[in-house]
XYZ file of C-alpha atoms in Angstrom:
684
model
C 0.000 0.000 0.000
C 3.059 2.236 -0.158
C 1.977 4.320 -3.122
C -1.369 5.027 -1.477
C 0.221 7.460 0.916
C 1.233 9.603 -2.063
C -2.374 9.782 -3.132
C -3.422 10.898 0.341
C -0.715 13.550 0.783
C -1.054 15.000 -2.704
C -4.816 14.922 -2.408
C -5.037 16.888 0.781
C -2.717 19.621 -0.400
C -5.175 20.100 -3.228
C -8.431 19.402 -1.450
C -8.220 22.321 0.939
C -7.012 24.980 -1.476
C -10.435 26.661 -1.524
C -11.901 28.848 1.189
C -15.318 28.086 2.618
C -17.673 31.050 2.531
C -20.321 32.101 5.022
C -23.983 32.268 4.056
C -25.842 35.570 4.346
C -29.573 34.871 3.940
C -31.739 37.409 2.189
C -35.141 37.328 0.587
C -33.873 38.372 -2.825
C -30.096 37.982 -2.904
C -27.800 35.780 -0.888
C -24.186 34.703 -0.870
C -23.711 30.981 -0.482
C -21.156 28.229 -0.857
C -21.279 26.694 -4.319
C -18.745 24.206 -5.699
C -16.182 25.348 -3.183
C -16.482 29.057 -4.016
C -18.827 31.943 -3.363
C -21.976 32.377 -5.365
C -24.604 35.065 -5.620
C -28.216 33.937 -5.788
C -30.685 36.404 -7.243
C -34.387 35.694 -7.412
C -36.644 37.412 -9.930
C -40.223 36.755 -10.931
C -38.967 35.195 -14.147
C -36.140 33.002 -12.855
C -33.778 32.035 -10.060
C -30.264 33.000 -11.068
C -27.190 31.652 -9.299
C -24.016 33.432 -10.321
C -20.628 32.126 -9.223
C -17.496 34.206 -8.664
C -15.885 32.926 -11.862
C -18.912 34.255 -13.776
C -20.639 30.919 -14.373
C -24.395 31.369 -14.214
C -27.141 28.909 -13.409
C -30.599 29.969 -14.476
C -33.781 28.257 -13.309
C -36.676 29.750 -15.264
C -38.882 26.787 -16.121
C -37.902 27.061 -19.755
C -35.660 24.489 -21.400
C -32.121 25.497 -20.390
C -29.322 26.259 -22.801
C -26.910 23.313 -22.585
C -24.287 23.600 -25.351
C -21.841 21.164 -23.755
C -24.434 18.661 -22.539
C -25.896 18.665 -26.060
C -22.668 17.013 -27.254
C -22.817 14.183 -24.703
C -24.595 11.032 -25.858
C -22.186 8.583 -24.242
C -19.733 8.802 -21.321
C -16.888 8.680 -23.837
C -17.906 12.159 -24.960
C -16.824 13.570 -21.576
C -13.218 12.397 -22.005
C -12.002 15.270 -24.143
C -13.447 18.007 -21.921
C -11.169 20.323 -19.951
C -11.705 20.939 -16.239
C -13.371 24.244 -17.048
C -15.691 22.522 -19.518
C -16.453 19.807 -16.954
C -17.488 22.526 -14.492
C -19.808 23.953 -17.126
C -21.163 20.472 -17.828
C -21.988 20.106 -14.122
C -23.954 23.364 -14.207
C -25.844 22.311 -17.327
C -26.560 18.912 -15.814
C -28.078 20.551 -12.735
C -30.250 22.833 -14.856
C -31.348 19.852 -16.966
C -32.258 17.746 -13.924
C -34.309 20.552 -12.378
C -36.073 21.244 -15.672
C -36.837 17.552 -16.305
C -38.042 16.650 -12.814
C -40.194 19.794 -12.663
C -42.182 18.342 -15.563
C -42.411 14.738 -14.355
C -41.884 14.655 -10.605
C -39.445 12.229 -9.061
C -36.360 12.239 -6.876
C -34.685 15.616 -7.227
C -32.199 16.604 -4.562
C -30.155 13.395 -4.431
C -29.176 13.750 -8.087
C -28.424 17.466 -7.691
C -26.073 16.680 -4.832
C -23.939 14.313 -6.899
C -23.709 16.300 -10.150
C -19.936 16.826 -9.793
C -19.431 13.222 -8.705
C -21.408 11.914 -11.698
C -19.426 13.979 -14.197
C -16.079 13.113 -12.589
C -16.818 9.381 -12.510
C -17.763 9.249 -16.180
C -14.832 11.474 -17.160
C -12.242 9.297 -15.420
C -13.666 5.798 -15.700
C -14.892 3.926 -18.771
C -18.503 2.801 -18.364
C -19.754 0.198 -19.178
C -16.353 -1.533 -19.172
C -15.804 -0.109 -15.703
C -18.743 -0.896 -13.440
C -20.369 2.041 -11.614
C -22.901 0.869 -9.021
C -25.271 3.463 -7.603
C -26.683 2.562 -4.212
C -30.471 3.053 -3.887
C -30.632 4.861 -7.220
C -32.243 8.149 -6.190
C -29.067 9.926 -7.255
C -28.756 8.333 -10.702
C -30.702 10.841 -12.830
C -27.519 12.598 -13.956
C -25.994 9.214 -14.713
C -28.970 8.377 -16.926
C -28.621 11.675 -18.788
C -24.909 11.145 -19.486
C -25.405 7.548 -20.642
C -27.649 8.123 -23.640
C -31.073 8.423 -22.014
C -31.488 12.187 -21.992
C -34.075 12.144 -24.784
C -36.296 9.859 -22.677
C -35.956 11.626 -19.348
C -39.394 13.194 -19.858
C -40.811 9.667 -19.433
C -39.082 8.860 -16.147
C -41.247 6.932 -13.665
C -44.156 6.974 -16.118
C -45.917 4.066 -17.799
C -43.592 2.589 -20.470
C -40.976 5.208 -19.542
C -37.569 5.170 -17.887
C -37.274 3.696 -14.433
C -36.558 6.043 -11.551
C -33.773 3.693 -10.474
C -30.834 1.954 -12.175
C -32.152 -0.980 -14.150
C -29.978 -3.534 -15.903
C -32.326 -4.187 -18.810
C -32.651 -0.443 -19.437
C -28.979 0.281 -20.127
C -25.611 -1.480 -20.176
C -24.377 1.416 -18.041
C -26.629 0.333 -15.170
C -24.326 -2.303 -13.742
C -26.680 -3.367 -10.945
C -30.347 -2.683 -10.265
C -31.067 -0.774 -7.077
C -34.283 0.324 -5.435
C -33.572 -0.614 -1.836
C -30.459 0.721 -0.149
C -27.116 -0.539 1.102
C -26.444 -3.191 -1.549
C -23.736 -1.442 -3.580
C -20.698 -2.626 -1.608
C -21.815 -6.262 -1.671
C -22.626 -5.989 -5.384
C -19.334 -4.244 -6.111
C -17.412 -6.897 -4.207
C -19.107 -9.647 -6.176
C -18.265 -7.961 -9.480
C -14.662 -7.342 -8.403
C -14.166 -10.979 -7.393
C -15.799 -12.145 -10.652
C -13.465 -9.845 -12.591
C -10.430 -11.373 -10.917
C -11.661 -14.932 -11.469
C -12.175 -14.166 -15.169
C -8.822 -12.400 -15.533
C -10.346 -9.070 -16.516
C -8.813 -5.646 -15.753
C -11.791 -3.324 -15.342
C -12.513 -1.110 -12.339
C -15.519 -1.475 -10.045
C -16.893 1.588 -8.236
C -19.615 1.423 -5.567
C -21.291 4.738 -4.693
C -22.995 4.601 -1.300
C -24.565 7.373 0.785
C -24.171 7.945 4.500
C -27.838 6.994 4.907
C -27.264 3.632 3.253
C -24.260 3.121 5.517
C -26.632 2.814 8.473
C -27.754 -0.605 7.227
C -26.054 -3.773 8.348
C -25.480 -5.103 4.840
C -23.114 -2.236 4.106
C -20.879 -3.321 6.992
C -21.149 -6.957 5.987
C -19.867 -5.939 2.565
C -17.059 -3.820 4.046
C -16.009 -6.645 6.337
C -15.871 -9.120 3.476
C -14.128 -6.671 1.136
C -11.379 -6.123 3.707
C -10.944 -9.884 3.952
C -10.975 -10.725 0.222
C -8.903 -7.617 -0.649
C -9.957 -7.139 -4.288
C -9.400 -3.874 -6.092
C -12.669 -2.136 -5.292
C -13.347 1.589 -5.140
C -16.018 2.670 -2.657
C -17.261 6.257 -2.791
C -18.973 7.269 0.450
C -21.244 10.209 -0.342
C -21.658 12.005 2.980
C -24.437 14.604 2.888
C -25.576 14.258 6.514
C -28.987 13.059 5.358
C -29.428 9.578 6.757
C -33.206 9.726 7.211
C -35.431 9.740 4.139
C -37.326 11.851 3.324
C -35.216 14.305 5.231
C -37.890 16.350 6.999
C -39.907 16.200 10.163
C -42.771 18.516 11.075
C -40.214 20.515 13.059
C -37.863 20.964 10.091
C -34.895 18.961 8.777
C -34.507 15.514 10.290
C -31.445 15.207 12.523
C -28.895 12.587 11.437
C -29.472 9.175 12.978
C -26.834 7.003 14.625
C -23.236 7.175 15.755
C -21.904 6.866 12.195
C -22.867 10.458 11.425
C -20.905 11.670 14.452
C -17.885 9.676 13.330
C -18.042 11.086 9.800
C -18.461 14.591 11.191
C -15.326 14.152 13.291
C -13.452 13.150 10.154
C -14.483 16.469 8.609
C -13.420 18.629 11.549
C -9.714 18.343 10.839
C -7.597 18.915 7.767
C -4.428 17.455 9.176
C -3.488 14.231 7.404
C -2.058 12.657 10.548
C -5.137 13.358 12.616
C -7.459 12.114 9.891
C -5.470 8.915 9.565
C -5.867 8.260 13.262
C -9.623 8.853 13.147
C -10.127 6.692 10.056
C -9.487 3.491 11.999
C -13.009 2.101 11.494
C -12.428 1.608 7.783
C -8.688 0.961 7.891
C -8.944 -1.639 10.648
C -11.331 -3.470 8.327
C -8.654 -3.435 5.636
C -10.239 -0.618 3.638
C -7.809 2.145 2.654
C -9.389 5.508 3.501
C -9.015 8.782 1.565
C -10.843 11.894 2.634
C -12.789 13.882 3.377
C -12.929 15.246 -0.176
C -14.970 18.232 -1.390
C -17.660 16.489 -3.392
C -18.556 19.733 -5.172
C -15.106 20.250 -6.682
C -14.779 18.514 -10.041
C -11.058 19.267 -10.052
C -10.499 17.514 -6.736
C -12.661 14.543 -7.635
C -11.006 14.043 -11.028
C -7.567 14.249 -9.418
C -8.409 11.695 -6.730
C -10.132 9.284 -9.128
C -7.254 9.402 -11.602
C -4.726 8.677 -8.868
C -6.770 5.809 -7.460
C -7.419 4.433 -10.940
C -3.694 4.292 -11.625
C -2.768 2.649 -8.311
C -0.971 -0.644 -8.849
C -1.493 -2.044 -5.367
C -4.233 -4.452 -4.438
C -7.034 -3.824 -2.024
C -10.254 -1.877 -1.538
C -10.204 1.924 -1.231
C -12.885 4.116 0.334
C -13.090 7.737 -0.819
C -15.103 9.857 1.605
C -16.676 12.815 -0.207
C -18.748 15.548 1.406
C -21.731 16.911 -0.525
C -24.923 18.873 0.020
C -28.224 17.357 -0.970
C -30.086 19.615 -3.411
C -26.888 21.530 -4.224
C -27.194 24.389 -6.670
C -30.974 24.776 -6.685
C -31.886 27.254 -3.918
C -35.451 26.009 -3.241
C -34.095 22.486 -2.666
C -31.288 23.733 -0.453
C -33.773 25.698 1.657
C -36.545 23.087 1.888
C -36.847 21.107 5.104
C -36.925 17.860 3.110
C -34.381 19.147 0.554
C -37.064 18.374 -2.077
C -36.116 14.706 -1.820
C -39.128 13.352 -3.668
C -41.357 15.795 -5.528
C -44.376 16.020 -7.772
C -44.375 18.489 -10.656
C -43.249 21.921 -9.461
C -42.746 25.531 -10.504
C -39.016 25.896 -11.200
C -39.020 29.612 -10.355
C -40.269 29.071 -6.824
C -39.915 25.373 -6.110
C -43.629 25.243 -5.242
C -45.007 21.793 -5.896
C -48.237 21.342 -7.816
C -49.819 18.873 -5.441
C -53.299 17.708 -6.329
C -55.824 18.589 -3.653
C -57.846 15.686 -2.353
C -60.985 15.611 -0.268
C -59.462 12.836 1.807
C -56.116 12.230 3.488
C -53.696 9.472 2.569
C -53.930 6.127 4.321
C -50.532 6.965 5.794
C -51.940 10.071 7.468
C -55.016 8.230 8.735
C -52.714 5.663 10.314
C -50.687 8.373 12.058
C -53.754 10.142 13.416
C -55.226 6.872 14.633
C -52.003 5.835 16.352
C -51.852 9.198 18.108
C -55.408 8.649 19.364
C -54.392 5.263 20.790
C -51.189 6.630 22.306
C -53.113 9.418 24.020
C -54.812 6.753 26.124
C -51.947 4.258 26.458
C -48.485 5.525 27.380
C -46.915 2.149 26.569
C -47.482 2.635 22.845
C -44.331 3.562 20.914
C -43.561 3.869 17.195
C -40.540 2.668 15.232
C -39.506 3.389 11.657
C -36.420 2.777 9.537
C -35.398 6.236 8.294
C -38.880 6.852 6.882
C -40.594 9.242 9.284
C -42.177 11.182 6.459
C -43.044 8.170 4.318
C -44.717 6.270 7.157
C -46.437 9.315 8.686
C -44.606 8.854 11.972
C -43.212 12.383 11.813
C -46.775 13.376 12.773
C -46.666 10.966 15.710
C -43.187 12.196 16.657
C -44.390 15.784 16.889
C -46.945 14.728 19.509
C -44.766 12.132 21.265
C -41.107 12.942 20.558
C -39.786 10.564 23.231
C -41.909 7.668 22.015
C -40.864 7.621 18.346
C -37.650 5.870 17.283
C -35.868 6.298 13.947
C -33.318 3.476 13.707
C -31.888 4.444 10.306
C -32.078 2.260 7.208
C -31.917 -0.856 9.356
C -35.069 -2.928 9.079
C -33.526 -6.037 10.667
C -32.497 -4.018 13.699
C -35.897 -2.293 13.802
C -37.725 -5.626 14.081
C -35.501 -7.078 16.810
C -35.483 -3.749 18.646
C -39.292 -3.827 18.608
C -39.312 -7.436 19.788
C -37.144 -6.590 22.778
C -39.358 -3.629 23.658
C -42.313 -6.001 23.658
C -40.590 -8.342 26.134
C -40.633 -5.493 28.659
C -44.320 -4.679 28.294
C -43.970 -1.835 25.789
C -46.415 -1.853 22.846
C -44.331 -1.266 19.698
C -45.861 -0.298 16.354
C -43.190 -0.997 13.749
C -44.087 0.956 10.590
C -42.130 -0.238 7.579
C -43.011 -0.228 3.882
C -44.200 -3.651 2.744
C -41.268 -4.192 0.374
C -38.754 -2.907 2.941
C -39.983 -5.348 5.590
C -38.735 -8.117 3.302
C -35.246 -7.138 4.489
C -36.147 -7.978 8.082
C -38.080 -11.188 7.479
C -35.756 -13.517 9.366
C -36.186 -11.335 12.441
C -39.969 -11.308 11.969
C -39.943 -15.111 12.127
C -37.347 -15.867 14.787
C -37.356 -12.804 17.014
C -41.072 -12.003 16.922
C -43.365 -14.783 15.738
C -41.476 -17.735 17.205
C -41.454 -16.015 20.583
C -45.066 -14.909 20.149
C -44.164 -11.317 21.009
C -46.847 -8.652 20.455
C -45.118 -6.480 17.894
C -47.544 -4.638 15.602
C -46.262 -4.406 12.018
C -47.711 -1.565 9.934
C -47.043 -2.345 6.272
C -47.498 0.804 4.226
C -47.293 0.786 0.399
C -48.929 -2.654 0.197
C -49.891 -3.639 -3.326
C -49.058 -1.662 -6.457
C -47.228 1.604 -5.799
C -47.200 3.456 -9.105
C -44.113 5.362 -10.190
C -41.689 3.640 -7.799
C -42.294 0.391 -9.649
C -41.421 -3.214 -8.806
C -38.629 -2.411 -6.339
C -41.189 -0.846 -3.997
C -44.237 -2.938 -4.903
C -45.793 -4.516 -1.818
C -46.909 -7.713 -3.529
C -45.665 -10.373 -1.140
C -46.459 -9.305 2.428
C -49.730 -11.225 2.838
C -48.003 -14.361 1.577
C -44.961 -14.149 3.827
C -46.783 -12.920 6.929
C -49.873 -15.156 6.826
C -47.769 -18.325 6.720
C -46.418 -17.601 10.218
C -48.195 -19.643 12.919
C -48.759 -16.869 15.467
C -49.333 -13.845 13.226
C -52.669 -12.040 12.937
C -52.958 -10.555 9.434
C -55.410 -7.735 8.677
C -56.181 -5.406 5.775
C -58.690 -2.518 5.880
C -61.129 -1.851 3.064
C -61.195 1.898 3.834
C -59.767 4.507 6.201
C -62.349 3.944 8.938
C -61.562 0.232 8.975
C -57.875 1.156 9.187
C -58.527 3.056 12.407
C -60.469 0.134 13.853
C -57.585 -2.185 12.998
C -55.064 0.099 14.696
C -57.256 -0.140 17.799
C -57.404 -3.910 17.337
C -53.620 -4.183 17.141
C -53.210 -1.982 20.210
C -55.541 -4.222 22.198
C -53.991 -7.469 20.955
C -51.249 -8.146 23.465
C -50.658 -11.903 23.393
C -49.261 -12.391 19.876
C -47.855 -10.443 16.911
C -50.076 -8.763 14.355
C -49.771 -6.877 11.110
C -51.926 -4.846 8.803
C -51.383 -3.697 5.251
C -52.652 -0.677 3.370
C -51.824 0.920 0.028
C -50.237 4.061 -1.248
C -53.028 6.513 -1.940
C -55.937 8.335 -0.376
C -58.989 7.225 1.552
C -62.412 6.836 -0.025
C -64.336 9.218 2.207
C -65.564 6.760 4.807
C -67.092 8.147 8.004
C -64.331 8.191 10.602
C -64.727 7.172 14.234
C -64.972 9.966 16.802
C -61.603 11.634 17.456
C -59.961 9.109 15.115
C -60.184 6.507 17.895
C -61.136 3.139 16.473
C -63.009 0.303 18.139
C -61.237 -3.083 18.396
C -62.633 -5.680 16.002
C -63.377 -9.275 16.849
C -60.339 -11.217 15.681
C -61.029 -13.236 12.544
C -64.444 -11.778 11.736
C -65.331 -10.329 8.346
C -68.480 -8.553 7.213
C -71.046 -8.644 4.435
C -71.249 -5.310 2.597
C -73.857 -6.183 0.013
C -76.394 -9.010 -0.125
C -76.957 -10.733 -3.430
C -77.521 -14.177 -4.886
C -75.779 -16.745 -7.046
C -72.364 -14.981 -6.988
C -70.252 -13.856 -4.021
C -67.153 -11.679 -4.263
C -64.864 -11.822 -1.228
C -62.235 -9.078 -1.123
C -59.243 -8.544 1.153
C -58.058 -4.980 1.715
C -58.808 -1.836 -0.228
C -59.421 -3.884 -3.381
C -62.874 -4.340 -1.813
C -63.682 -0.915 -3.291
C -63.137 -2.351 -6.774
C -65.326 -5.324 -5.828
C -68.173 -2.936 -4.939
C -67.723 -1.086 -8.234
C -67.753 -4.404 -10.076
C -71.021 -5.271 -8.334
C -72.592 -2.086 -9.678
C -71.400 -2.939 -13.192
C -72.832 -6.439 -12.869
C -76.112 -5.039 -11.608
C -76.448 -3.242 -14.927
C -76.075 -6.651 -16.572
C -78.778 -8.214 -14.460
C -76.424 -9.997 -12.075
C -76.994 -9.381 -8.370
C -73.889 -10.278 -6.346
C -72.904 -10.468 -2.708
C -69.803 -8.520 -1.701
C -67.944 -9.387 1.503
C -65.002 -7.729 3.239
C -62.725 -10.415 4.704
C -60.854 -8.010 7.043
C -58.618 -10.875 8.185
C -56.456 -13.257 6.213
C -55.330 -14.958 9.392
C -57.377 -16.137 11.120
C -59.997 -16.413 8.388
C -63.660 -15.938 9.129
C -64.541 -19.586 8.544
C -68.220 -19.166 9.312
C -68.636 -16.362 6.763
C -66.723 -18.262 4.084
C -68.813 -21.398 4.617
C -71.970 -19.320 4.358
C -70.795 -17.687 1.133
C -69.805 -21.052 -0.341
C -73.069 -22.794 0.540
C -75.437 -20.023 -0.529
C -73.810 -19.095 -3.858
C -72.913 -20.930 -7.043
C -69.753 -18.862 -7.574
C -67.163 -17.519 -5.148
C -64.552 -15.040 -6.367
C -61.700 -14.047 -4.039
C -59.898 -10.810 -4.873
C -56.656 -9.362 -3.440
C -53.924 -6.945 -4.488
C -51.189 -9.382 -3.590
C -49.200 -12.273 -4.996
C -50.191 -15.889 -5.374
C -49.887 -17.702 -2.059
C -51.683 -15.025 -0.098
C -55.297 -14.537 0.959
C -56.842 -16.557 -1.869
C -54.535 -19.487 -1.137
C -55.632 -19.489 2.494
C -59.284 -19.431 1.420
C -58.784 -22.291 -1.051
C -57.009 -24.349 1.613
C -59.945 -23.778 3.961
C -62.462 -24.678 1.261
C -60.606 -27.917 0.513
C -60.311 -28.935 4.145
C -64.031 -28.366 4.678
C -65.000 -30.239 1.521
C -66.620 -27.140 0.077
C -65.015 -27.673 -3.332
C -66.345 -31.224 -3.596
C -69.760 -30.091 -4.819
C -70.973 -27.554 -7.383
C -69.223 -24.435 -6.092
C -67.185 -22.625 -8.714
C -64.249 -20.781 -7.104
C -61.889 -18.379 -8.823
C -58.965 -16.421 -7.379
C -57.966 -12.980 -8.645
C -54.452 -12.025 -7.538
C -51.520 -10.083 -8.897
C -50.013 -11.882 -11.910
C -46.859 -13.928 -11.416
C -44.567 -11.236 -12.779
C -43.102 -7.883 -11.776
C -45.246 -4.992 -12.987
C -43.230 -2.027 -14.216
C -43.550 1.521 -12.898
C -46.349 3.754 -14.095
C -49.652 5.171 -12.930
C -51.365 2.995 -10.326
C -54.484 2.885 -12.483
C -52.427 1.533 -15.396
C -50.853 -1.060 -13.139
C -54.244 -2.225 -11.863
C -55.386 -2.626 -15.451
C -52.267 -4.624 -16.334
C -52.779 -6.790 -13.259
C -56.376 -7.499 -14.276
C -57.839 -6.268 -10.988
C -59.940 -3.322 -12.142
C -63.721 -3.326 -11.535
C -64.210 -4.249 -15.190
C -61.883 -7.249 -14.888
C -63.645 -8.468 -11.758
C -67.039 -8.123 -13.426
C -65.781 -9.870 -16.560
C -64.490 -12.771 -14.472
C -67.911 -13.177 -12.867
C -69.692 -13.171 -16.219
C -67.292 -15.705 -17.691
C -67.789 -18.095 -14.764
C -71.611 -17.919 -14.871
C -71.625 -18.458 -18.616
C -72.310 -14.928 -19.809
C -68.858 -14.407 -21.256
C -70.335 -13.165 -24.517
C -71.282 -10.010 -22.619
C -67.717 -9.287 -21.568
C -67.019 -6.948 -24.454
C -69.702 -4.621 -23.125
C -67.607 -4.070 -20.003
C -64.685 -2.597 -21.901
C -66.615 -0.081 -23.965
C -65.935 3.425 -22.729
C -69.070 5.568 -22.938
C-alpha cells in the first residue's frame, strides 16, 4: 500500500485549497457556498439566477435550459475530451437539466443534484460500461442516466412505459446493478470485483454509497468481506448528513441518525493528514484504505483523486469519503426542510409543488392520526420506523410524542428485533415499515417475533401496487410471507375507517404479533370514528357489505372498493352479487366463508397481492371443509406472477387485471355470460 500514501498527501494539499464562505440569507439575494467558491443567488419573478465568482451562471426559469456542452454528450466517452473548465460547465448544465426535467415529471430531485460533480467526474475518469459504476439506492442516478444516452427519454421517467426512476440492468448497459432498496452497492461491487479477478479481466468497479445507506447492516457486511478478500474495489462514500429519508420532520430537517454520522463529522473537523489517519481506523482496521474527506462539489479535486486511485498498482479496496450537500445548486431544494427529496411536478421559479388537492387524506396520514389517538390513552405505545418518518407518517406521531418515536436508520432487521425486545418489557411497539422494505427484516420477523409470540404490531405501508416507484417498492408479497407464520394475525382494511379500527385492534392485541397492510393513496371518504379513535374488532371476523344471490365476491383490503364497483357494473347486466369484506387473512372468518360457499354458485376471491396469499388461504380452507367437492365454482384474482413495471397505479391495476371491469368480466365468464364481456370494456 506504499503508493497510497502519495495519493493521500497529494490529495489533501489540493483538497483544501479553496476557502469556505459564510452564508448571508436574504429574501432576494444571498451569498452561499457553491462548488467550493462563493456564489450570488438572485431571485426574480422570471427566474432564479445563481451566479458564481468565476462568472458561471445557473438559471432556473422553467424554460428548457441552454446546454451547449451537454448537447454534445450522448455517451460517457464524450466527456473524455473536456477540460476541467468545460467539466465545471457540464456540471452546471446537468443541474439545470435535472431541475427542468423533474419539474415536468416529478421524481427524486435533490439526491441527483447533490452528486452532479461526482457523476461527471466518474464518467470522465472511468470507462462505463467496461468499468462498473454501481449506484446505491438509485435516487441519485438521474444525472448518470442523462450522461449515458437516455437524456431524450428523461421526460418519461417513472411513467408508464418510460424510464425507471432507479438503475435498471435491462434499461442500459451502463446500469451495472439494479437498485431500489439501499445498502447493496458494496456487496454488489465486491461480487463484481471478485468475478473480474476470477475471469482475468482488468476493469474497475466503483460502488457509490450514501451515509444513509451506511446505516444498514449489509453495508458493513460488505465492508467486512471486502477487507478480507482484498480485491481492487473503489467505494465512494457520499456524505451529505442526510441519513433519514425523506429528510424532513414537522419541526424541520430531520437530525442525522446514529453514531456513524458523528464519526463522519469528526473526520471532517480536521484537515491534518495525521489526525485524519488516526480517526479513520473504522475503515482501515477493516482493511479498507481511507481517503478523505474530499470536497464532493469540486470537479477538479474529484477528477484528481479518481485518476490517482485508478492508476494505483497495489491491491485492495479503497474508500473515498466525499462531502456533498443534498439539493446543491438549486436554492429552493437547499432551503426546503426535506431538501425536495421526492417531488411532484413543481414551478421551477419558486420550487412550489403542484400537489393535487384531495378531499381525503392518505392512508398513511389516517394511520398516524389513529395511532396518536391510541397513544393518548396508552403511554406504553411507541412507534418505530427505519429512516422513513415522512413516508410512514410517523413524523406526525413524533411531533406529539417525541420521546416515544424511534428512527433506527435504514436498518429494518435491527428495527424488528429492537421492537421485539421492547415487547418483552411490556412496551407496545408499532413498527411501521413499507411492505417491500420489511422483506429485508423477514428472518427477524420469524425468529425474534413470531417464534417467541411477542406482540409487535407491524404496519405495512405501500402494500400492493405503488405506481411510479415500480417493482422495487411494490408490496406484492407481504400477505403471503406474513400469513404463513403460525402466530401472526394478518389484517387489511377496506377503507380509512376500517384502518382506524384495525389500529385499535392491534393496540388491544397483546398476546401475539399482528400486522396490517394498506396501500399508497388516499382514503375513499368513509365516516371516521370519533376523534380518530377506532373500536377493536373481533379477531377473525369479516363482514357482508352487500347481499346478493348466485355470486359472491370476497375481497381482502382496499381492493374491496373495486369489488363494490364491479357489483354495480354487474347489476347493470342483471347480475346481483354479494360482496364481503374479509378483514382478516389470518385467522380467516370460517363461518362467513362457509356461508358464502353454501349459498352461492360462484365464489370469487380478490386481493392486491401475490399468489400464495389470501386466496390461497381461502382455497385451503375450502378444501379442508370439503366445500369444493360439490358444485361451487371458485376463482382467485391475484396479482399476476410477474413484476409490474412503474407507471400510474391505475395503469398497473389494469395490467394486473384487478380493475372493476376485470372483476365483473371474471364473474360473467364463470356464470356463462362471457359473450357479454365486451360490453364491459366499452368506454361511454
